[in-house]
Amino acid sequence: MNSARRTGDIAHFASEVRSGHRAALARAITLIESRRADHQASARALVQDLLPETGRAIRVGITGSPGVGKSTTIDALGMYLIEQGHKVAVLAVDPSSARTGGSILGDKTRMARLSAEPDAFIRPSPSSGTLGGVAAKTREAMLLCEAAGFDVVLVETVGIGQSETAVCDMTDFFLALMLPGAGDELQGIKKGLVELADMIAINKADGDNIKRANLAAGEYRAALHILTPRSPNWQPPVKTYSAMTGTGIAELWQAILDHRAATTPSGEFDARRREQQVKWMWTLLEDRWKAKLRSDPAIRAKVKSTEAAVAEGSITPTLGADRVAELIG
Amino acid sequence: MNSARRTGDIAHFASEVRSGHRAALARAITLIESRRADHQASARALVQDLLPETGRAIRVGITGSPGVGKSTTIDALGMYLIEQGHKVAVLAVDPSSARTGGSILGDKTRMARLSAEPDAFIRPSPSSGTLGGVAAKTREAMLLCEAAGFDVVLVETVGIGQSETAVCDMTDFFLALMLPGAGDELQGIKKGLVELADMIAINKADGDNIKRANLAAGEYRAALHILTPRSPNWQPPVKTYSAMTGTGIAELWQAILDHRAATTPSGEFDARRREQQVKWMWTLLEDRWKAKLRSDPAIRAKVKSTEAAVAEGSITPTLGADRVAELIG
């Protein structure tokens, strides 16, 4: 394939994605996820071509421990949004999927209603190894979904390691799902999560659980009240809902819209996106630079032994940095 | 000065520091803070020479907003420790000192009693510009203080930007100071701080304030209770004390010892230090790599314009990373 032909192909491919052709969107994401150098070059050209059509969706990150009901919540929220006339894309960042071979979104039957909807697009997490790699590919997939006309993108994560930070760094609103409980049963909020969450939502507020859910909400609210909010324009609320009955789903979406309305006039909403883009660029640069150190087995071994010497305190970190810097040249 | 002469000088200088000679310690820290290339080379050799004598102190980071009474707290805690037979070094990380020309520890009269003690050593924050630079120099100063026989190192920070993370990353125990208050008056805990703090201590629990301090402690305790602790071996406590009367100062120190006792058997205490060392090495490497991009004005300008293009969304972060990577070669 010569260069001119490839450029023509990319333009055609881009127009298919733009027209909202789901199979083309799926193929475009597969191209992004490919490790082949020629595919990666094409993927870059494709994303750059589609860039003017991106950025129009509301991007929502959703986290929660296993068992909290993430899939049923996304199914219920997605169906509500489609009823409201939205087109909904669901993506995931699951760095463990490379190890387990599975993915939190691998089983579409977990979102039974949404997966049957023509206005929904569900894609499991890429499984490319490192969190950085997984997050970068999900971020580009998000841009493609926007170019394909999806105006709400939901990005799910299980919250392993730094994956919550990665998802928060690519979304406009970060939603943490919790389960009800009372007293000693009360689920702890992971400390890192408090810094990231724009809202805490307590699922399974139905039937006998309603009272417990309200009690838990009160306790979480009291805890959050003592923390200084990240934004001067937004105090993260605590809501209860039921993914099973649908109660409170509309209110979750309303809070996401309220957040956008509250942070837009001051420019905070746009600033968050601009900062995310620049941070992403630097993360990519650091990843490449570290990949250099991993690519050669001899260099990798020397880095490991230098790290060990620094860890045990036989050389200073400064001397260790000198030695590693010499390896890169 | 030839190389052999310099090596002999370094060995002599190191032995002076080792003997606990305060003027030598002060000169050694000045050497570390110098930007001259020959001084930096000598400083590296000096720290490496002294490395076997380092690591024996308990390292405590202390943060708090202006007005919370950090200086009086350090004065009271330092005097208590000296009475117990300890030798106490006080350092600071204040990235604003480069801009203002001042330093949070610049005025020794703020620690009136401690600064007159022969068993105390107080050193203001280095003022070398970036937070990374300030933190690196404070960290090396800490190693020198340990080599000079100081067995408690207190590192103060005002908590501007990422300086709290930097201090937490160089200490064994991170203490957050707060003021009493009740209801709406209650001071918020900065979100990032919740993740870092190993203890919250409420100052000015004296006279009419005692009741308010206890109320505030109860509210902070309830808030922290809902958060999952960082360590499986330590639930960060909330204490009240008065730097003015000295009430509760002994209990603060006891909590620091309890933390060490609680985290040592599992190896967590040592693991934290090992991770800090390795993280420091990587931070130094990243700083150097970024310094390359800042050193040439033409390159710096191109990085800026690439960042701007990525921020406004006219090129993808991936393309931006390509362009910056080309600049470094």
XYZ file of C-alpha atoms in Angstrom:
658
model
C 0.000 0.000 0.000
C 1.602 3.262 -1.069
C 1.374 6.436 0.974
C -1.181 8.167 -1.283
C -3.421 5.120 -1.245
C -3.165 4.933 2.523
C -4.093 8.603 2.901
C -7.147 7.996 0.725
C -8.084 4.943 2.787
C -7.791 6.905 6.005
C -10.044 9.658 4.638
C -12.622 7.064 3.596
C -12.356 5.265 6.927
C -12.756 8.594 8.758
C -15.887 9.460 6.778
C -17.393 6.066 7.634
C -16.732 6.696 11.331
C -18.179 10.216 11.028
C -21.370 8.838 9.512
C -21.898 6.850 12.701
C -21.344 3.471 11.041
C -20.992 1.144 14.038
C -18.957 -1.558 12.302
C -16.528 1.121 11.065
C -16.230 2.512 14.587
C -15.509 -0.968 15.925
C -12.847 -1.514 13.235
C -11.315 1.894 13.946
C -10.954 1.017 17.634
C -9.398 -2.318 16.677
C -6.894 -0.385 14.550
C -6.051 1.811 17.560
C -5.535 -1.252 19.731
C -3.218 -2.965 17.258
C 0.477 -3.103 18.128
C 1.617 -3.275 14.509
C 3.688 -0.221 13.594
C 1.847 0.390 10.286
C -1.509 0.098 12.077
C -0.336 2.542 14.735
C 0.692 5.054 12.070
C -2.715 4.708 10.385
C -4.472 5.023 13.745
C -2.661 8.281 14.491
C -3.620 9.697 11.114
C -7.224 8.590 11.617
C -7.568 10.169 15.057
C -5.913 13.383 13.846
C -8.330 13.477 10.870
C -11.346 13.054 13.174
C -10.099 15.480 15.843
C -12.340 18.417 14.760
C -15.413 16.213 15.404
C -14.341 15.231 18.934
C -14.947 16.803 22.315
C -18.734 17.141 22.007
C -19.766 14.379 24.404
C -20.214 14.544 28.136
C -17.563 12.174 29.446
C -18.438 10.343 32.666
C -16.080 8.051 34.575
C -17.713 5.396 36.764
C -15.948 3.369 39.433
C -17.010 0.940 42.114
C -15.867 -2.284 43.741
C -16.973 -5.630 42.291
C -20.514 -6.401 43.390
C -21.619 -2.774 43.617
C -23.672 -3.161 40.439
C -21.654 -1.188 37.900
C -23.023 -3.065 34.896
C -26.674 -2.813 35.970
C -26.131 0.883 36.763
C -24.632 1.562 33.344
C -27.441 -0.466 31.755
C -30.092 1.594 33.601
C -28.368 4.962 33.090
C -27.675 4.191 29.437
C -31.308 3.197 28.770
C -32.513 6.378 30.480
C -30.190 8.485 28.314
C -31.295 6.759 25.104
C -34.923 7.478 26.047
C -33.855 11.121 26.368
C -32.528 11.023 22.803
C -28.841 10.564 23.563
C -26.399 8.221 21.869
C -24.349 6.391 24.498
C -20.907 4.814 24.219
C -19.607 2.596 27.025
C -15.862 1.989 27.337
C -13.683 0.538 30.083
C -10.224 0.788 31.602
C -9.311 -2.529 33.151
C -5.553 -3.064 33.409
C -6.150 -6.567 34.780
C -7.813 -7.745 31.593
C -4.427 -8.386 29.992
C -3.574 -10.834 32.769
C -6.923 -12.573 33.130
C -7.757 -12.582 29.437
C -11.175 -11.309 30.409
C -12.545 -7.816 30.690
C -15.056 -6.123 32.931
C -17.080 -5.323 29.828
C -16.288 -8.533 27.990
C -19.621 -10.083 28.730
C -22.194 -7.911 27.006
C -24.978 -9.918 28.603
C -24.158 -7.998 31.772
C -25.748 -4.970 30.067
C -28.597 -6.881 28.583
C -30.873 -4.034 27.528
C -28.232 -1.534 26.455
C -26.310 -4.008 24.291
C -29.432 -4.516 22.157
C -29.906 -0.777 21.523
C -28.862 0.699 18.159
C -28.034 3.994 19.898
C -25.583 2.325 22.292
C -22.037 1.188 21.591
C -20.318 -1.055 24.133
C -16.649 -1.894 23.897
C -14.628 -3.950 26.396
C -11.340 -2.708 27.827
C -8.302 -2.960 25.585
C -5.876 -5.516 26.989
C -2.507 -4.100 26.050
C -0.585 -4.696 29.255
C 0.326 -1.562 31.163
C -2.243 0.825 32.629
C -0.705 3.623 30.563
C -1.241 1.652 27.381
C -4.797 0.644 28.275
C -5.732 4.214 29.246
C -4.202 5.740 26.095
C -6.160 3.385 23.861
C -9.416 3.973 25.757
C -8.886 7.719 25.465
C -8.462 7.480 21.698
C -11.469 5.149 21.462
C -13.456 7.842 23.280
C -12.463 10.404 20.630
C -13.585 8.026 17.876
C -16.950 7.482 19.617
C -17.423 11.239 19.767
C -16.600 11.592 16.096
C -19.178 8.861 15.412
C -21.835 11.007 17.065
C -22.070 9.505 20.534
C -22.845 12.437 22.843
C -22.441 10.611 26.145
C -19.397 8.460 26.870
C -19.388 6.329 30.030
C -15.961 4.966 31.021
C -16.055 2.165 33.556
C -13.181 1.089 35.804
C -12.806 -1.447 38.598
C -10.412 0.809 40.442
C -7.334 -1.393 40.514
C -4.207 0.583 41.319
C -4.064 3.886 39.512
C -6.821 3.080 37.022
C -9.260 5.412 38.808
C -6.874 8.333 38.375
C -6.462 7.393 34.711
C -10.231 7.410 34.143
C -10.714 10.635 36.131
C -8.015 12.184 33.918
C -10.009 11.463 30.775
C -13.526 12.382 31.928
C -15.526 15.498 32.833
C -17.254 13.932 35.818
C -16.128 11.090 38.050
C -18.834 9.029 39.739
C -18.093 6.620 42.590
C -20.669 3.871 43.259
C -21.059 2.447 46.757
C -23.295 -0.063 48.528
C -25.526 0.730 51.505
C -24.538 -0.439 54.947
C -24.804 0.893 58.443
C -22.440 1.297 61.369
C -19.609 -1.211 61.170
C -20.979 -2.515 57.916
C -20.425 0.874 56.279
C -18.153 0.521 53.314
C -15.016 2.586 53.613
C -14.314 5.141 50.911
C -10.867 4.603 49.516
C -8.850 7.671 50.395
C -7.677 8.353 46.863
C -11.263 8.203 45.672
C -12.314 11.106 47.879
C -9.979 13.341 45.955
C -11.350 12.246 42.595
C -15.105 11.767 43.043
C -17.487 14.455 41.769
C -20.387 12.466 43.237
C -20.902 9.422 45.436
C -23.960 7.342 44.563
C -25.271 4.542 46.757
C -26.863 1.723 44.784
C -29.517 -0.794 45.903
C -31.639 1.837 47.658
C -34.741 -0.310 47.188
C -37.109 -2.372 49.352
C -35.722 -3.088 52.797
C -32.473 -1.360 51.903
C -33.835 2.190 51.573
C -33.344 3.081 55.242
C -29.812 1.694 55.312
C -28.961 3.518 52.100
C -30.199 6.822 53.532
C -28.226 6.290 56.740
C -25.097 5.536 54.766
C -25.664 8.602 52.593
C -25.867 10.758 55.713
C -22.596 9.408 57.016
C -20.794 9.842 53.707
C -22.235 13.356 53.426
C -20.904 14.255 56.892
C -17.503 12.894 55.953
C -17.358 14.758 52.647
C -18.554 17.951 54.316
C -15.351 18.105 56.347
C -13.224 17.831 53.235
C -12.425 20.923 51.222
C -13.880 20.404 47.730
C -11.468 20.220 44.791
C -13.537 22.745 42.860
C -14.705 26.119 44.211
C -17.859 25.656 42.112
C -18.902 22.143 43.056
C -19.489 20.316 46.327
C -19.638 16.581 45.484
C -23.135 15.365 46.436
C -24.071 11.977 47.894
C -27.130 10.377 46.230
C -29.029 7.121 46.635
C -30.537 5.175 43.737
C -31.576 1.733 42.596
C -30.229 0.368 39.333
C -32.792 -2.449 39.645
C -35.927 -0.302 39.966
C -34.539 2.781 38.195
C -35.338 5.059 41.146
C -32.892 7.945 41.293
C -31.273 7.279 37.899
C -32.688 10.515 36.450
C -31.322 12.395 39.471
C -27.831 10.991 38.900
C -27.875 12.333 35.354
C -29.289 15.668 36.542
C -26.359 16.023 38.968
C -23.942 15.452 36.072
C -25.698 18.220 34.108
C -25.712 20.459 37.194
C -21.953 19.959 37.553
C -21.435 20.998 33.954
C -23.635 24.088 34.424
C -21.848 25.003 37.668
C -18.329 24.687 36.279
C -18.823 26.100 32.769
C -19.254 29.877 33.385
C -15.943 30.216 35.252
C -14.136 28.305 32.508
C -13.363 25.451 34.913
C -15.054 22.832 32.730
C -12.958 23.685 29.674
C -9.803 24.156 31.746
C -10.135 20.598 33.087
C -10.217 19.281 29.524
C -7.277 21.399 28.407
C -5.201 20.248 31.390
C -6.167 16.634 30.704
C -4.924 16.900 27.122
C -1.568 18.398 28.094
C -1.119 15.931 30.960
C -1.854 13.113 28.538
C 0.866 14.336 26.175
C 3.433 14.328 28.967
C 2.314 10.907 30.164
C 2.819 9.538 26.653
C 6.288 11.073 26.588
C 7.237 9.573 29.937
C 5.892 6.190 28.897
C 8.037 6.222 25.750
C 11.080 7.288 27.688
C 10.570 4.481 30.220
C 9.883 2.005 27.408
C 13.400 2.769 26.158
C 14.737 1.491 29.480
C 12.666 -1.668 29.275
C 13.318 -2.538 25.632
C 16.897 -3.869 25.989
C 17.210 -6.824 28.417
C 20.773 -5.810 29.422
C 19.700 -2.248 30.195
C 16.632 -3.514 32.032
C 18.818 -5.716 34.228
C 21.120 -2.792 35.063
C 18.152 -0.575 35.945
C 16.826 -3.312 38.243
C 20.155 -3.709 40.043
C 20.507 0.072 40.401
C 16.979 0.263 41.840
C 17.869 -2.496 44.317
C 21.064 -0.692 45.408
C 19.087 2.527 45.957
C 16.328 0.680 47.817
C 18.742 -0.988 50.246
C 20.581 2.318 50.728
C 24.020 1.325 49.446
C 24.008 4.172 46.900
C 22.204 7.518 46.986
C 19.228 8.090 44.683
C 21.320 10.813 43.015
C 24.065 8.331 42.142
C 21.411 5.857 41.021
C 19.929 8.507 38.744
C 23.406 9.162 37.310
C 23.843 5.485 36.496
C 20.436 5.083 34.884
C 20.913 8.322 32.917
C 24.161 6.909 31.496
C 22.264 3.848 30.267
C 19.906 5.986 28.168
C 22.789 8.115 26.916
C 42.158 21.655 43.453
C 43.177 18.278 41.988
C 41.064 15.193 42.285
C 43.195 13.513 45.006
C 43.206 16.671 47.105
C 39.422 16.940 46.702
C 38.891 13.318 47.782
C 40.954 13.982 50.908
C 38.982 17.152 51.602
C 35.707 15.289 51.255
C 36.862 12.597 53.682
C 37.894 15.266 56.200
C 34.646 17.172 55.709
C 32.675 13.931 56.171
C 34.449 13.140 59.418
C 33.673 16.630 60.726
C 29.981 16.113 59.924
C 30.087 12.658 61.516
C 31.500 14.110 64.731
C 28.375 16.262 65.014
C 30.205 19.529 64.397
C 27.318 21.949 63.792
C 29.259 24.494 61.727
C 30.504 21.675 59.492
C 26.945 20.399 59.086
C 25.765 23.885 58.129
C 28.600 24.218 55.592
C 27.838 20.755 54.185
C 24.203 21.748 53.601
C 25.364 24.965 51.923
C 27.532 22.837 49.627
C 24.477 20.721 48.753
C 22.461 23.824 47.986
C 25.089 25.347 45.709
C 24.380 25.335 41.993
C 28.064 25.322 40.995
C 28.945 22.142 39.111
C 32.147 21.500 41.144
C 30.207 22.015 44.397
C 27.517 19.617 43.207
C 30.122 16.977 42.423
C 31.667 17.418 45.895
C 28.221 17.314 47.505
C 27.423 14.000 45.803
C 30.698 12.503 46.987
C 30.079 13.802 50.508
C 26.568 12.354 50.750
C 27.717 9.024 49.309
C 30.582 8.949 51.866
C 28.158 9.596 54.731
C 25.456 7.218 53.481
C 26.302 4.351 55.900
C 25.619 6.733 58.830
C 22.186 7.779 57.548
C 18.715 6.362 58.067
C 18.852 6.176 61.855
C 16.512 9.082 62.660
C 12.752 9.083 62.930
C 11.668 11.376 60.115
C 8.489 13.342 60.745
C 6.772 15.603 58.210
C 4.619 18.411 59.610
C 2.086 20.437 57.639
C -0.536 23.025 58.472
C -1.974 26.246 57.129
C -0.433 29.583 58.145
C -1.677 30.548 61.607
C -2.095 26.991 62.845
C 0.996 27.347 65.018
C 3.542 25.180 63.219
C 6.557 27.014 64.646
C 5.322 26.954 68.245
C 4.397 23.292 67.815
C 7.848 22.413 66.512
C 9.389 24.501 69.316
C 7.347 22.629 71.960
C 7.815 19.171 70.408
C 11.525 19.798 69.854
C 12.066 20.909 73.480
C 10.177 17.852 74.729
C 12.360 15.572 72.603
C 15.564 17.217 73.792
C 14.450 16.713 77.395
C 14.029 13.019 76.471
C 17.655 12.938 75.319
C 17.075 13.275 71.573
C 18.970 15.449 69.114
C 16.515 17.277 66.868
C 17.027 18.678 63.384
C 14.371 20.928 61.841
C 14.245 21.373 58.065
C 11.658 22.825 55.708
C 10.302 22.479 52.177
C 8.918 25.814 51.066
C 8.849 26.164 47.290
C 7.594 29.743 47.652
C 10.761 30.905 49.394
C 12.527 31.288 46.040
C 9.902 33.779 44.917
C 9.457 35.713 48.138
C 13.106 35.642 49.172
C 11.880 34.582 52.592
C 11.409 31.167 54.133
C 9.012 29.674 56.598
C 11.975 28.888 58.813
C 13.959 31.988 57.960
C 13.131 33.686 61.196
C 14.650 31.568 63.940
C 13.019 33.760 66.582
C 9.826 31.903 65.704
C 11.333 28.884 67.483
C 12.763 30.866 70.346
C 13.636 28.078 72.782
C 14.691 25.430 70.295
C 17.039 27.714 68.384
C 19.066 28.295 71.583
C 19.523 24.560 72.228
C 22.855 22.905 71.404
C 21.027 19.647 70.653
C 18.841 21.294 68.031
C 19.734 22.231 64.488
C 17.359 24.485 62.538
C 17.786 25.148 58.849
C 15.458 27.194 56.637
C 14.130 25.884 53.338
C 16.531 25.898 50.401
C 15.353 28.385 47.799
C 16.390 26.797 44.546
C 13.332 27.417 42.440
C 11.313 24.326 41.570
C 9.651 22.123 44.164
C 11.661 19.182 42.852
C 14.900 21.068 43.467
C 13.881 22.252 46.939
C 12.726 18.775 47.969
C 15.882 17.076 46.656
C 18.114 19.423 48.631
C 16.043 19.047 51.808
C 16.215 15.280 51.458
C 20.013 15.352 51.199
C 20.191 17.808 54.116
C 18.177 15.286 56.109
C 20.747 12.575 55.364
C 23.552 14.891 56.524
C 21.682 15.663 59.764
C 21.352 11.924 60.409
C 25.062 11.410 59.772
C 25.725 14.230 62.248
C 23.876 12.271 64.936
C 20.453 13.904 64.934
C 18.011 11.099 65.708
C 14.792 13.037 65.062
C 14.302 15.064 61.888
C 11.238 17.306 61.639
C 10.455 18.535 58.121
C 8.026 21.439 57.965
C 5.949 22.465 54.947
C 3.274 25.082 54.335
C 1.465 22.794 51.944
C 1.618 24.843 48.774
C 0.849 22.772 45.686
C 2.559 19.404 45.793
C 4.939 20.235 48.638
C 2.958 18.070 51.073
C 3.384 15.054 48.837
C 7.101 15.832 48.566
C 7.499 15.952 52.363
C 5.356 12.848 52.877
C 7.627 11.089 50.362
C 10.712 11.773 52.482
C 9.365 11.062 55.975
C 8.242 8.079 58.048
C 5.238 9.822 59.568
C 3.180 12.688 58.212
C 1.442 14.934 60.749
C -1.275 17.419 59.777
C -1.939 20.280 62.195
C -5.410 21.869 62.369
C -7.190 24.518 64.409
C -10.292 23.931 66.524
C -13.640 25.182 65.330
C -17.199 23.933 65.437
C -20.018 23.612 62.942
C -19.590 26.009 60.072
C -16.335 27.237 61.555
C -14.829 23.780 61.230
C -11.738 23.921 59.070
C -11.953 21.707 56.029
C -9.319 19.025 55.566
C -7.769 19.368 52.164
C -8.666 16.256 50.228
C -5.131 15.402 49.243
C -4.087 15.639 52.882
C -6.455 12.884 53.945
C -4.523 10.482 51.802
C -1.185 11.488 53.289
C -1.769 12.160 56.988
C -0.718 9.535 59.542
C -2.234 11.703 62.298
C -4.350 14.847 62.561
C -3.533 17.025 65.571
C -5.684 19.960 66.651
C -3.672 22.765 68.232
C -4.812 25.430 70.715
C -6.760 22.968 72.841
C -6.367 25.225 75.881
C -8.551 27.501 78.032
C -11.916 28.255 76.475
C -10.927 26.359 73.350
C -10.807 22.876 74.878
C -14.451 22.089 74.257
C -14.321 23.315 70.685
C -11.140 21.346 70.048
C -12.754 18.155 71.351
C -15.833 18.720 69.217
C -13.683 19.272 66.147
C -11.666 16.139 66.955
C -14.891 14.131 67.120
C -15.983 15.372 63.710
C -12.612 14.724 62.085
C -12.554 11.269 63.678
C -15.979 10.457 62.229
C -14.849 11.641 58.819
C -11.605 9.640 58.901
C -13.458 6.562 60.146
C -15.343 6.347 56.847
C -12.125 6.404 54.859
C -10.190 3.210 54.283
C -6.751 3.670 55.910
C -3.694 3.633 53.655
C -1.956 1.128 55.914
C -3.482 -2.127 57.154
C -1.521 -1.620 60.385
C -2.383 1.973 61.231
C -5.611 3.921 61.569
C -4.633 7.638 61.599
C -5.689 9.040 64.993
C -7.049 12.520 65.723
C -5.470 14.193 68.777
C -5.837 17.541 70.529
C -2.934 19.438 72.078
C -1.705 22.886 73.008
C 1.672 24.074 71.769
C 1.366 27.011 74.200
C 0.811 25.008 77.420
C 2.531 21.822 76.244
C -0.536 19.690 76.990
C -0.698 16.709 74.653
C 2.783 17.178 73.180
C 4.050 13.957 74.798
C 1.026 12.129 73.371
C 1.815 13.351 69.855
C 5.288 11.874 70.136
C 3.907 8.654 71.615
C 1.605 8.272 68.596
C 4.619 8.626 66.308
C 6.408 5.870 68.258
C 3.243 3.737 68.225
C 3.083 4.087 64.448
C 6.651 2.889 64.138
C 5.956 -0.055 66.453
C 2.770 -0.930 64.555
C 4.325 -0.835 61.103
C 7.744 -2.350 61.811
C 6.964 -6.084 62.392
C 5.231 -6.501 59.008
C 8.123 -4.753 57.260
C 5.866 -1.860 56.237
C 8.083 0.749 57.906
C 11.195 -0.317 55.999
C 9.252 -0.855 52.775
C 8.045 2.764 52.887
C 11.635 3.954 53.060
C 12.812 1.659 50.283
C 9.972 2.818 48.038
C 10.766 6.448 48.866
C 14.390 5.984 47.804
C 13.509 4.372 44.487
C 10.768 6.927 43.800
C 13.279 9.673 44.525
C 15.716 8.245 41.976
C 13.014 8.247 39.287
C 11.925 11.765 40.209
C 15.523 12.952 39.797
C 15.697 11.258 36.408
C 12.452 12.852 35.246
C 13.572 16.245 36.497
C 16.793 15.991 34.507
C 14.954 14.867 31.411
C 12.526 17.796 31.701
C 15.411 20.170 32.407
C 16.798 19.214 28.978
C 13.589 20.561 27.444
C 13.864 23.804 29.392
C 17.566 24.491 28.884
C 17.448 25.664 25.241
C 15.182 28.720 24.686
C 14.298 27.607 21.129
C 13.320 24.121 22.307
C 11.398 25.602 25.231
C 9.392 27.793 22.853
C 8.531 24.822 20.632
C 7.422 22.759 23.655
C 5.185 25.659 24.752
C 3.555 25.999 21.327
C 3.037 22.222 21.117
C 1.438 22.243 24.569
C -0.863 25.072 23.470
C -1.894 23.186 20.309
C -2.666 20.082 22.369
C -4.577 22.125 24.964
C -6.810 23.783 22.376
C -7.353 20.433 20.658
C -5.879 21.215 17.251
C -3.472 18.266 17.475
C -3.798 15.013 19.420
C -1.665 14.438 22.527
C -0.046 11.580 20.618
C 1.063 13.894 17.821
C 2.191 16.436 20.433
C 4.274 13.746 22.130
C 5.830 12.872 18.736
C 6.822 16.497 18.192
C 8.309 16.958 21.657
C 10.135 13.625 21.407
C 11.755 14.843 18.160
C 13.043 17.905 19.999
C 14.930 15.775 22.528
C 16.214 13.474 19.787
